[in-house]
PDB file of C-alpha atoms in Angstrom:
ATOM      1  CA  UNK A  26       7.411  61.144 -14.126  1.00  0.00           C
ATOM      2  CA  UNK A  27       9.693  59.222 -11.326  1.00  0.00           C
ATOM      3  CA  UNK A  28      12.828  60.534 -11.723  1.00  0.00           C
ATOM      4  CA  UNK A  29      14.646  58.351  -9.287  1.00  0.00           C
ATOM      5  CA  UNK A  30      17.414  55.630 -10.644  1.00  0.00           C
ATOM      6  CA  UNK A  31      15.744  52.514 -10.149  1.00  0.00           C
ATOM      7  CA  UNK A  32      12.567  54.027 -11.518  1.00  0.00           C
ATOM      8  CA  UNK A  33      14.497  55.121 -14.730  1.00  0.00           C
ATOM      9  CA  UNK A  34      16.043  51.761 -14.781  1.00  0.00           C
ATOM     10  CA  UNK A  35      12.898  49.652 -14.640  1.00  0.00           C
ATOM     11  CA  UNK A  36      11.317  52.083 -16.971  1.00  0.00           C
ATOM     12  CA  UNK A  37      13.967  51.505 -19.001  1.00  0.00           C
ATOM     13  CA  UNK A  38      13.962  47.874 -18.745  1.00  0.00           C
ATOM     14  CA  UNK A  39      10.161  47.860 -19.568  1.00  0.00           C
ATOM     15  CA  UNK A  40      10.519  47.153 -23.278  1.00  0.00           C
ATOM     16  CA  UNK A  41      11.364  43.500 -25.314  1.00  0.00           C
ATOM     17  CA  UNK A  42      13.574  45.649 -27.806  1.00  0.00           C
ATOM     18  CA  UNK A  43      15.781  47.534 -25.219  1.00  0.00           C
ATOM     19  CA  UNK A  44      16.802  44.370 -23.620  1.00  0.00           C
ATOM     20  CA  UNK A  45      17.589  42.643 -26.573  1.00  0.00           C
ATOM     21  CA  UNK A  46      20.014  45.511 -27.576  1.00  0.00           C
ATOM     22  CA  UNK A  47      21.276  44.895 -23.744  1.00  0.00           C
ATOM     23  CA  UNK A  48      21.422  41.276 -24.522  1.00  0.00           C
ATOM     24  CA  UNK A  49      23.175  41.737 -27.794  1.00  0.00           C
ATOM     25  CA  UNK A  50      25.511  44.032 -26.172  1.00  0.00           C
ATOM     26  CA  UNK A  51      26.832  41.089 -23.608  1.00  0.00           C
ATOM     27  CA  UNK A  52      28.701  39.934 -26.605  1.00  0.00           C
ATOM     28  CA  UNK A  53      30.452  43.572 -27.101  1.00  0.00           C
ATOM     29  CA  UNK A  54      30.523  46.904 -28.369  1.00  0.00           C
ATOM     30  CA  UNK A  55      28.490  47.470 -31.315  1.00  0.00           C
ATOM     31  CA  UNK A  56      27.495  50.195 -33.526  1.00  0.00           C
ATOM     32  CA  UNK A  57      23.980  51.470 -34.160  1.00  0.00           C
ATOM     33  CA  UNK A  58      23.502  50.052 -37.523  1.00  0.00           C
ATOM     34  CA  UNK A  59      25.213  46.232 -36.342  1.00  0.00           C
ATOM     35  CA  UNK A  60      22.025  47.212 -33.369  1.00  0.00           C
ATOM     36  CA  UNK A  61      19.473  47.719 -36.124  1.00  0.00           C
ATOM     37  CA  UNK A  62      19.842  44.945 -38.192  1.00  0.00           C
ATOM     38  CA  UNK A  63      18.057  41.935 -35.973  1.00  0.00           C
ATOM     39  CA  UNK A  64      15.339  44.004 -35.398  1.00  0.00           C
ATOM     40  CA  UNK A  65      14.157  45.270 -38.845  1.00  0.00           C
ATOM     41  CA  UNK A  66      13.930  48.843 -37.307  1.00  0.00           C
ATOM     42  CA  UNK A  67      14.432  51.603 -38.647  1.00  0.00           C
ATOM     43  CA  UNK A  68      18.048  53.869 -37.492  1.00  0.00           C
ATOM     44  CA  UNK A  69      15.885  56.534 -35.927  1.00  0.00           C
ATOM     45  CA  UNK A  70      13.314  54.107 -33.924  1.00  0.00           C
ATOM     46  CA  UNK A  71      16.895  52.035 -32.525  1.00  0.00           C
ATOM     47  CA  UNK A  72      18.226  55.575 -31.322  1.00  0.00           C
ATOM     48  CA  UNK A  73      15.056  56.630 -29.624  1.00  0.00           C
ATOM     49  CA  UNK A  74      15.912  53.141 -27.366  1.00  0.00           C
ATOM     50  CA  UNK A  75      19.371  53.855 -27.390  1.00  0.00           C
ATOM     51  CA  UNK A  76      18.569  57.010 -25.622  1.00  0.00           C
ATOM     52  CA  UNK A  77      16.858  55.898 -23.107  1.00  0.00           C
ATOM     53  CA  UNK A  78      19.397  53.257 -22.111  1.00  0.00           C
ATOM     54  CA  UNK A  79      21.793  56.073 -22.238  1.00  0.00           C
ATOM     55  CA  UNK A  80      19.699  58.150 -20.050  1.00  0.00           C
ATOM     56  CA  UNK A  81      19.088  55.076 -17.198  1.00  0.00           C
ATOM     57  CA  UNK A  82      22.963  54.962 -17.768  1.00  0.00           C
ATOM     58  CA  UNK A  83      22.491  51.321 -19.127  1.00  0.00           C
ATOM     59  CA  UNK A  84      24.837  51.892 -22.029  1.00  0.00           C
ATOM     60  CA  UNK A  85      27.685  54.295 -22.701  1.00  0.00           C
ATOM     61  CA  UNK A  86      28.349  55.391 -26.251  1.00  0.00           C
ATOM     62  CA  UNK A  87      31.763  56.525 -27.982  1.00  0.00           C
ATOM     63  CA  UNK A  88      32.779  59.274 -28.306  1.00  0.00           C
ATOM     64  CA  UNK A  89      34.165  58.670 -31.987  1.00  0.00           C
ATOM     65  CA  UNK A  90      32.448  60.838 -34.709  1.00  0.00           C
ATOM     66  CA  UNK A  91      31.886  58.441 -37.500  1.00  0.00           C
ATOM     67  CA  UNK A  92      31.054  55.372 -35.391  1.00  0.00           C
ATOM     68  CA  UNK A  93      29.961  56.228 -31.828  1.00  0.00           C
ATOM     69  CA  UNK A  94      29.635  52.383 -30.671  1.00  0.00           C
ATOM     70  CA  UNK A  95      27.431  51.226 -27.869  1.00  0.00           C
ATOM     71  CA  UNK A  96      28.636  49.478 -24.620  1.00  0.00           C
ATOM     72  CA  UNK A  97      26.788  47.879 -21.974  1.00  0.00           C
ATOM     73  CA  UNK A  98      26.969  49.785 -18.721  1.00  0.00           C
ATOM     74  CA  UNK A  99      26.110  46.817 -15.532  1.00  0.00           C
ATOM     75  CA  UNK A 100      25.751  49.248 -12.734  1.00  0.00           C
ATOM     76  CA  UNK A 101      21.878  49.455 -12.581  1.00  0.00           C
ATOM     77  CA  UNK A 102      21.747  46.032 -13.677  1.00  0.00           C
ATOM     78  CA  UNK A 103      23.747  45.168 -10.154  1.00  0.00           C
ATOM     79  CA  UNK A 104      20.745  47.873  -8.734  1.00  0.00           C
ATOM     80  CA  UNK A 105      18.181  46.098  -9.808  1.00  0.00           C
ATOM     81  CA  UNK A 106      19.923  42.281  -8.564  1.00  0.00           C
ATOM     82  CA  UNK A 107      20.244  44.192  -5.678  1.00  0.00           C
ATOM     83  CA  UNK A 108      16.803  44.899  -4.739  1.00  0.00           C
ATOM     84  CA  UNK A 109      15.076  41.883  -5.783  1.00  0.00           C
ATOM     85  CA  UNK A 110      17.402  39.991  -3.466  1.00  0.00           C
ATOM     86  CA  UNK A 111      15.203  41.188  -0.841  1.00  0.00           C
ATOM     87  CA  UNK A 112      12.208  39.428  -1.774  1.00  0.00           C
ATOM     88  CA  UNK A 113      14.315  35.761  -2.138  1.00  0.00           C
ATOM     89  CA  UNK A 114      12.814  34.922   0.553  1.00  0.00           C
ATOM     90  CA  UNK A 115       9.618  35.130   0.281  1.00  0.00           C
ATOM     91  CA  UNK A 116       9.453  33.376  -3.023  1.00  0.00           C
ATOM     92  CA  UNK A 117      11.378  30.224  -1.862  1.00  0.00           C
ATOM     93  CA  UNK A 118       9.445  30.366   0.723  1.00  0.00           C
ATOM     94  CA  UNK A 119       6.434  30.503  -1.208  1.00  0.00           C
ATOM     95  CA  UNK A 120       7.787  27.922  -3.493  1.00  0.00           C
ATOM     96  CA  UNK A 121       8.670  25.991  -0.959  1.00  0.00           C
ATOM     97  CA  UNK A 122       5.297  25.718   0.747  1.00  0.00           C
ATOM     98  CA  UNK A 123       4.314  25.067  -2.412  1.00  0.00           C
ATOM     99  CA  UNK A 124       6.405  21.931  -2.854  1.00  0.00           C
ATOM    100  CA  UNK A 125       5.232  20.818   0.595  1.00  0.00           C
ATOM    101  CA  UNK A 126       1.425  21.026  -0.559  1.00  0.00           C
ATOM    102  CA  UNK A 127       1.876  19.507  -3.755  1.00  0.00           C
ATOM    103  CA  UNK A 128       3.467  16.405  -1.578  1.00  0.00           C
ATOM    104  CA  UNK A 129       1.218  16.364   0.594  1.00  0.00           C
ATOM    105  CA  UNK A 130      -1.514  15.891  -2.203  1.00  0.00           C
ATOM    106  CA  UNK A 131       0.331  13.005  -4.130  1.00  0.00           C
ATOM    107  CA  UNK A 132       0.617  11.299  -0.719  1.00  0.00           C
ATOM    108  CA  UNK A 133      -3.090  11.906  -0.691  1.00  0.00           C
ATOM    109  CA  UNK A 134      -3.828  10.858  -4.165  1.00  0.00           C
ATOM    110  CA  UNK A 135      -1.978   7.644  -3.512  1.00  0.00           C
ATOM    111  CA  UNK A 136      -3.366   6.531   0.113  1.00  0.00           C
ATOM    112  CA  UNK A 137      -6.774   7.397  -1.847  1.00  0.00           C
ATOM    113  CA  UNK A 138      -5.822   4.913  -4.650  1.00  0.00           C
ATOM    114  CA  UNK A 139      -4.783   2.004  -1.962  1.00  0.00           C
ATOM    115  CA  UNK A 140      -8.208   3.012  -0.465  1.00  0.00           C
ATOM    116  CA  UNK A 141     -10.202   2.218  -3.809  1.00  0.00           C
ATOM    117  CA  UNK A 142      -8.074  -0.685  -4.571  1.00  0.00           C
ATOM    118  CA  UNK A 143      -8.678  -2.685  -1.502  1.00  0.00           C
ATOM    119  CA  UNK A 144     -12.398  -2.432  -2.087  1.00  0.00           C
TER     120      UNK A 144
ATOM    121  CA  UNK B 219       2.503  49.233 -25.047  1.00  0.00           C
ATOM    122  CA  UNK B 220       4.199  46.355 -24.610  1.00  0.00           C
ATOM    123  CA  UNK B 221       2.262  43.270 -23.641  1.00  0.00           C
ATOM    124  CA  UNK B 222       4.957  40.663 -22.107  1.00  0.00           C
ATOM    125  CA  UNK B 223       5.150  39.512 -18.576  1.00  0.00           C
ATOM    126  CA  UNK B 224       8.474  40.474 -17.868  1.00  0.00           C
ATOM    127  CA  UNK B 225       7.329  44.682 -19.580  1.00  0.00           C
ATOM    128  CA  UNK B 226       4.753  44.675 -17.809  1.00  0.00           C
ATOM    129  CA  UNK B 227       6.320  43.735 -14.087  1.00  0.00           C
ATOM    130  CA  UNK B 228       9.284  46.043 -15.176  1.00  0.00           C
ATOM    131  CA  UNK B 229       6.907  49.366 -15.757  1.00  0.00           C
ATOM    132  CA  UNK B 230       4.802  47.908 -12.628  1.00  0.00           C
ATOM    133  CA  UNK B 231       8.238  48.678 -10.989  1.00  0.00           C
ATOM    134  CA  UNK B 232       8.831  51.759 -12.135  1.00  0.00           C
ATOM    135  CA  UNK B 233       7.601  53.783  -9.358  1.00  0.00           C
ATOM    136  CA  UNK B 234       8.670  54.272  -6.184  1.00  0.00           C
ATOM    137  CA  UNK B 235       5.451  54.295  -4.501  1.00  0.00           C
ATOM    138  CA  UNK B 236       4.802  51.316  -5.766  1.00  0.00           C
ATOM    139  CA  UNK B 237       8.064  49.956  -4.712  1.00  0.00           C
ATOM    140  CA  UNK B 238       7.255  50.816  -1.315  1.00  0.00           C
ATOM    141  CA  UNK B 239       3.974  49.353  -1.244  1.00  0.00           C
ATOM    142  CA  UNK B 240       5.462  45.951  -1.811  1.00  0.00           C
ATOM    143  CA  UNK B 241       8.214  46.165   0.672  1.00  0.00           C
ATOM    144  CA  UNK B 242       5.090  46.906   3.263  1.00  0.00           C
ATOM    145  CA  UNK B 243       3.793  43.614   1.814  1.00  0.00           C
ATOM    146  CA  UNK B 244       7.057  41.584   2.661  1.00  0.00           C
ATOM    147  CA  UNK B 245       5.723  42.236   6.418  1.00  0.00           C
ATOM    148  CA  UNK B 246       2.247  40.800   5.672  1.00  0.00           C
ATOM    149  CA  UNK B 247      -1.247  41.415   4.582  1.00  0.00           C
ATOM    150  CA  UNK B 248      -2.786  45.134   4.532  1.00  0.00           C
ATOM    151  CA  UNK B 249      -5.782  46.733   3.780  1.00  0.00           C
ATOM    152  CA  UNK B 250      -5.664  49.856   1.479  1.00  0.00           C
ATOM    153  CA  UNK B 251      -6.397  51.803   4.009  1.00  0.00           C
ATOM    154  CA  UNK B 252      -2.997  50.691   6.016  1.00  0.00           C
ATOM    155  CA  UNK B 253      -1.050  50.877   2.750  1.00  0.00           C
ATOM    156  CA  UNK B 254      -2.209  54.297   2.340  1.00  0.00           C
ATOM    157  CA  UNK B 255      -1.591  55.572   5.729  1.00  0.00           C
ATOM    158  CA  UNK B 256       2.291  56.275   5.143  1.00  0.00           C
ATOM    159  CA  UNK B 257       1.863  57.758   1.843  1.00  0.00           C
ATOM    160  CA  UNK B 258      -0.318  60.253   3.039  1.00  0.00           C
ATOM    161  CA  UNK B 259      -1.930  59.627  -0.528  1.00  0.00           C
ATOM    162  CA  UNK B 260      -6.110  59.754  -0.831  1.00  0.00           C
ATOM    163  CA  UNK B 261      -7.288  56.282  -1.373  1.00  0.00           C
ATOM    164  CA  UNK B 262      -8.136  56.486  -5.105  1.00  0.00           C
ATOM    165  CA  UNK B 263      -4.602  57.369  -5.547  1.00  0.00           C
ATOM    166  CA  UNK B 264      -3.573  54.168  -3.559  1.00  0.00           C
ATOM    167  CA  UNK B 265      -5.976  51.869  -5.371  1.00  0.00           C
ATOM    168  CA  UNK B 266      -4.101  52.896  -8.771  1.00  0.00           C
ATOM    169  CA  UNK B 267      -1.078  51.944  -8.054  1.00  0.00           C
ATOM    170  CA  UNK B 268      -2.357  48.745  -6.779  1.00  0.00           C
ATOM    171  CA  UNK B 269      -4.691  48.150 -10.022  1.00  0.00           C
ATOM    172  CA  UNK B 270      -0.938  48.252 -11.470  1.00  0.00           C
ATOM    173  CA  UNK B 271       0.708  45.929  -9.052  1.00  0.00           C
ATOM    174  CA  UNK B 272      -2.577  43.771  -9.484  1.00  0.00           C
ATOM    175  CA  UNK B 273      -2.454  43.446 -13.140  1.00  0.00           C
ATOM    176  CA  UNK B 274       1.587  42.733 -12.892  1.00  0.00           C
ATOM    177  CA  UNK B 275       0.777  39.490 -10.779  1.00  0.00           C
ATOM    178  CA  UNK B 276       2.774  41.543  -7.992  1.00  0.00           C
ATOM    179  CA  UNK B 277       0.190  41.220  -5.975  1.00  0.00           C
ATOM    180  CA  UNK B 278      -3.229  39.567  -5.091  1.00  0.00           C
ATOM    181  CA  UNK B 279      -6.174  40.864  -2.889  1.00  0.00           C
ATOM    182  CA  UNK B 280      -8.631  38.701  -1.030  1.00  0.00           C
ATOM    183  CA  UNK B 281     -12.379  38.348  -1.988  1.00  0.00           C
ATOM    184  CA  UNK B 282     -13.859  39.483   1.337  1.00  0.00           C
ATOM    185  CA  UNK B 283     -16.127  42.223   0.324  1.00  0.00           C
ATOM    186  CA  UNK B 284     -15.680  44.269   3.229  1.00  0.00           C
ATOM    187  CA  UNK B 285     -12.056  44.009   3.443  1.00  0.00           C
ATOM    188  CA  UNK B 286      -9.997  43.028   0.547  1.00  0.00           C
ATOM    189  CA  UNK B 287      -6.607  42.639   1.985  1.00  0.00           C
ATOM    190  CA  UNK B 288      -3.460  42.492  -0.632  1.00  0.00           C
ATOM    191  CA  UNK B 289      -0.779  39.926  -0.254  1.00  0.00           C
ATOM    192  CA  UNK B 290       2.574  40.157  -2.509  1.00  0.00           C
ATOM    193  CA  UNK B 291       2.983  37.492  -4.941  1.00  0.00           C
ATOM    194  CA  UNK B 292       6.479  37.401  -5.269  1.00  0.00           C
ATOM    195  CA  UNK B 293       6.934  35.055  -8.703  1.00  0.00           C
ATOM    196  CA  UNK B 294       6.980  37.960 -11.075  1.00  0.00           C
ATOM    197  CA  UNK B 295       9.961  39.311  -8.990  1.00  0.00           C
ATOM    198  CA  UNK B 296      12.075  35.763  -8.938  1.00  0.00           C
ATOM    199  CA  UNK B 297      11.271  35.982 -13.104  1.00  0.00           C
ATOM    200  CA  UNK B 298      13.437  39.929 -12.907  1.00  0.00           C
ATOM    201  CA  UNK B 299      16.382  38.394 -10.862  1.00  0.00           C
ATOM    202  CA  UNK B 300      16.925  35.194 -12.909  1.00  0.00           C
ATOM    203  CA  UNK B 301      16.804  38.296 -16.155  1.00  0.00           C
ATOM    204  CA  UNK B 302      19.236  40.093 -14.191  1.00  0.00           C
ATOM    205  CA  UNK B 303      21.508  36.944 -13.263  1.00  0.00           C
ATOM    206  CA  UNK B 304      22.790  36.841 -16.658  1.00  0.00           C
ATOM    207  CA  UNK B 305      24.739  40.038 -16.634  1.00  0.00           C
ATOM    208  CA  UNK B 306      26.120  39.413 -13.328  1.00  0.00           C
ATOM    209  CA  UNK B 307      29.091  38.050 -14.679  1.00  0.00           C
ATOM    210  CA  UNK B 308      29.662  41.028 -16.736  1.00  0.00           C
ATOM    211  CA  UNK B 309      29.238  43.380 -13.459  1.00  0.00           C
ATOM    212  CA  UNK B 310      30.860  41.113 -11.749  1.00  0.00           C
ATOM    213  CA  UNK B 311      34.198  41.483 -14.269  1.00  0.00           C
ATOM    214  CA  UNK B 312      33.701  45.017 -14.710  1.00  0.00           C
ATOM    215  CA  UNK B 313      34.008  45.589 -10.733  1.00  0.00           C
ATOM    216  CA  UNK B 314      36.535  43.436 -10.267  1.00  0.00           C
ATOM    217  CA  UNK B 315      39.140  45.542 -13.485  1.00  0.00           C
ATOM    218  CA  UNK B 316      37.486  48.655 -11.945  1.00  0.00           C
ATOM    219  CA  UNK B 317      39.465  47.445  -8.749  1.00  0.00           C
ATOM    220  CA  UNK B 318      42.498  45.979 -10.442  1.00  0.00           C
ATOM    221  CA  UNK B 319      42.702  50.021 -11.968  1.00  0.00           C
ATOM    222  CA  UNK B 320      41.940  51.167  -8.472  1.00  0.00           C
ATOM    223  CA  UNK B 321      45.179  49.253  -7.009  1.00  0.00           C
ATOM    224  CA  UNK B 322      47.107  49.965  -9.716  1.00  0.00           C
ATOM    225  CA  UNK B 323      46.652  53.581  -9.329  1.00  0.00           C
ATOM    226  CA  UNK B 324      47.083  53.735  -5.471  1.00  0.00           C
ATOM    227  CA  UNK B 325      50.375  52.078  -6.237  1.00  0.00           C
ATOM    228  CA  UNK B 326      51.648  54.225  -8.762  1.00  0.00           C
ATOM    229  CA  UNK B 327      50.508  56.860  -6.037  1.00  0.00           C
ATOM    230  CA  UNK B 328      52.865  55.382  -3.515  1.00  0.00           C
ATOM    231  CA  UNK B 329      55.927  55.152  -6.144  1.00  0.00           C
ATOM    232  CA  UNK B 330      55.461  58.857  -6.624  1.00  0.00           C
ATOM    233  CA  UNK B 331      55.138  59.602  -3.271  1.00  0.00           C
ATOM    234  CA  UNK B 332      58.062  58.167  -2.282  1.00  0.00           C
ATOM    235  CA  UNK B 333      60.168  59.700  -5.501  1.00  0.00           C
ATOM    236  CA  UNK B 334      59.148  63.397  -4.094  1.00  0.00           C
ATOM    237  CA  UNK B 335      60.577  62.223  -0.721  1.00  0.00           C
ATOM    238  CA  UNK B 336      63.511  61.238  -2.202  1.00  0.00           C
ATOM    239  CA  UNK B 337      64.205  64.581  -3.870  1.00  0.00           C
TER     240      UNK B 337
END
């Protein structure tokens, strides 16, 4: 098991439900069972992902008895941002060699058409 | 086990190996044998993580028999930072009240300081 932060935080990340409940949370605090309800899951499978958002430190939770709502925590979020930016470049570069190619084919295509036209 | 694109790239990136691998790939196209070198990991070992990358579109390896160099394909990476752009604004705002606290505090500091001076 990787133990590091990012690792917990991609591990964390790794699942459709936890980032809707991250998603959901954009829009505030919220309490388990307002977390449950779009998901037709059951309390105890919603606080098994609620944990591990709390352990990757992705939420916070109250400390109230009866209601303990969730928060969204950004920090690893801002990790995460933070290390893709390093590979910006090479995807628009990529993209843009891929631009340059696909131009370079319509110009093709269409010199190719004049070509079949003129015969 | 979830099946989605953006699961699978985010438990592909759950590993700091793994991690490292593709920042080796930023610098061009290796061999396993260079990507193992650093990791002072036995080539099986190597070729699982890259199985992983592989099957996360992170990367792609040649068809030369003898050789089979990997290259980084850096789409499913642009896919995690446009996820993560939408909760910018919300680290974003939290940093910038976590700062507005920050002065706040340093200036109550000084108006404390300066009220045990004048005693």
């Amino acid at each position: 098991m990787a133990t590091d932060q990012l690792s917990t935080t991609f591990a964390a990340l790794a699942d459709p439900t936890r980032r809707a409940i991250l998603a959901r949370l954009v829009t505030g605090e919220c309490s388990v069972t307002e977390l449950a309800e779009p998901f037709e899951m059951s309390l105890p499978a919603v606080s098994k992902h609620l944990r591990v958002l709390e352990r990757a430190g992705l939420i916070a939770r109250g400390r109230e008895a009866q209601w303990r709502p969730c928060r969204l925590e950004a920090r690893p979020l801002k990790e995460v941002a933070d290390w893709t930016e390093r590979y910006r470049e090479i995807w628009e570069g990529r993209f843009a060699r891929l631009d340059t190619y696909l131009q370079q084919l319509k110009a093709k295509e269409k010199k190719n058409d004049r070509k079949h036209r003129g015969k």
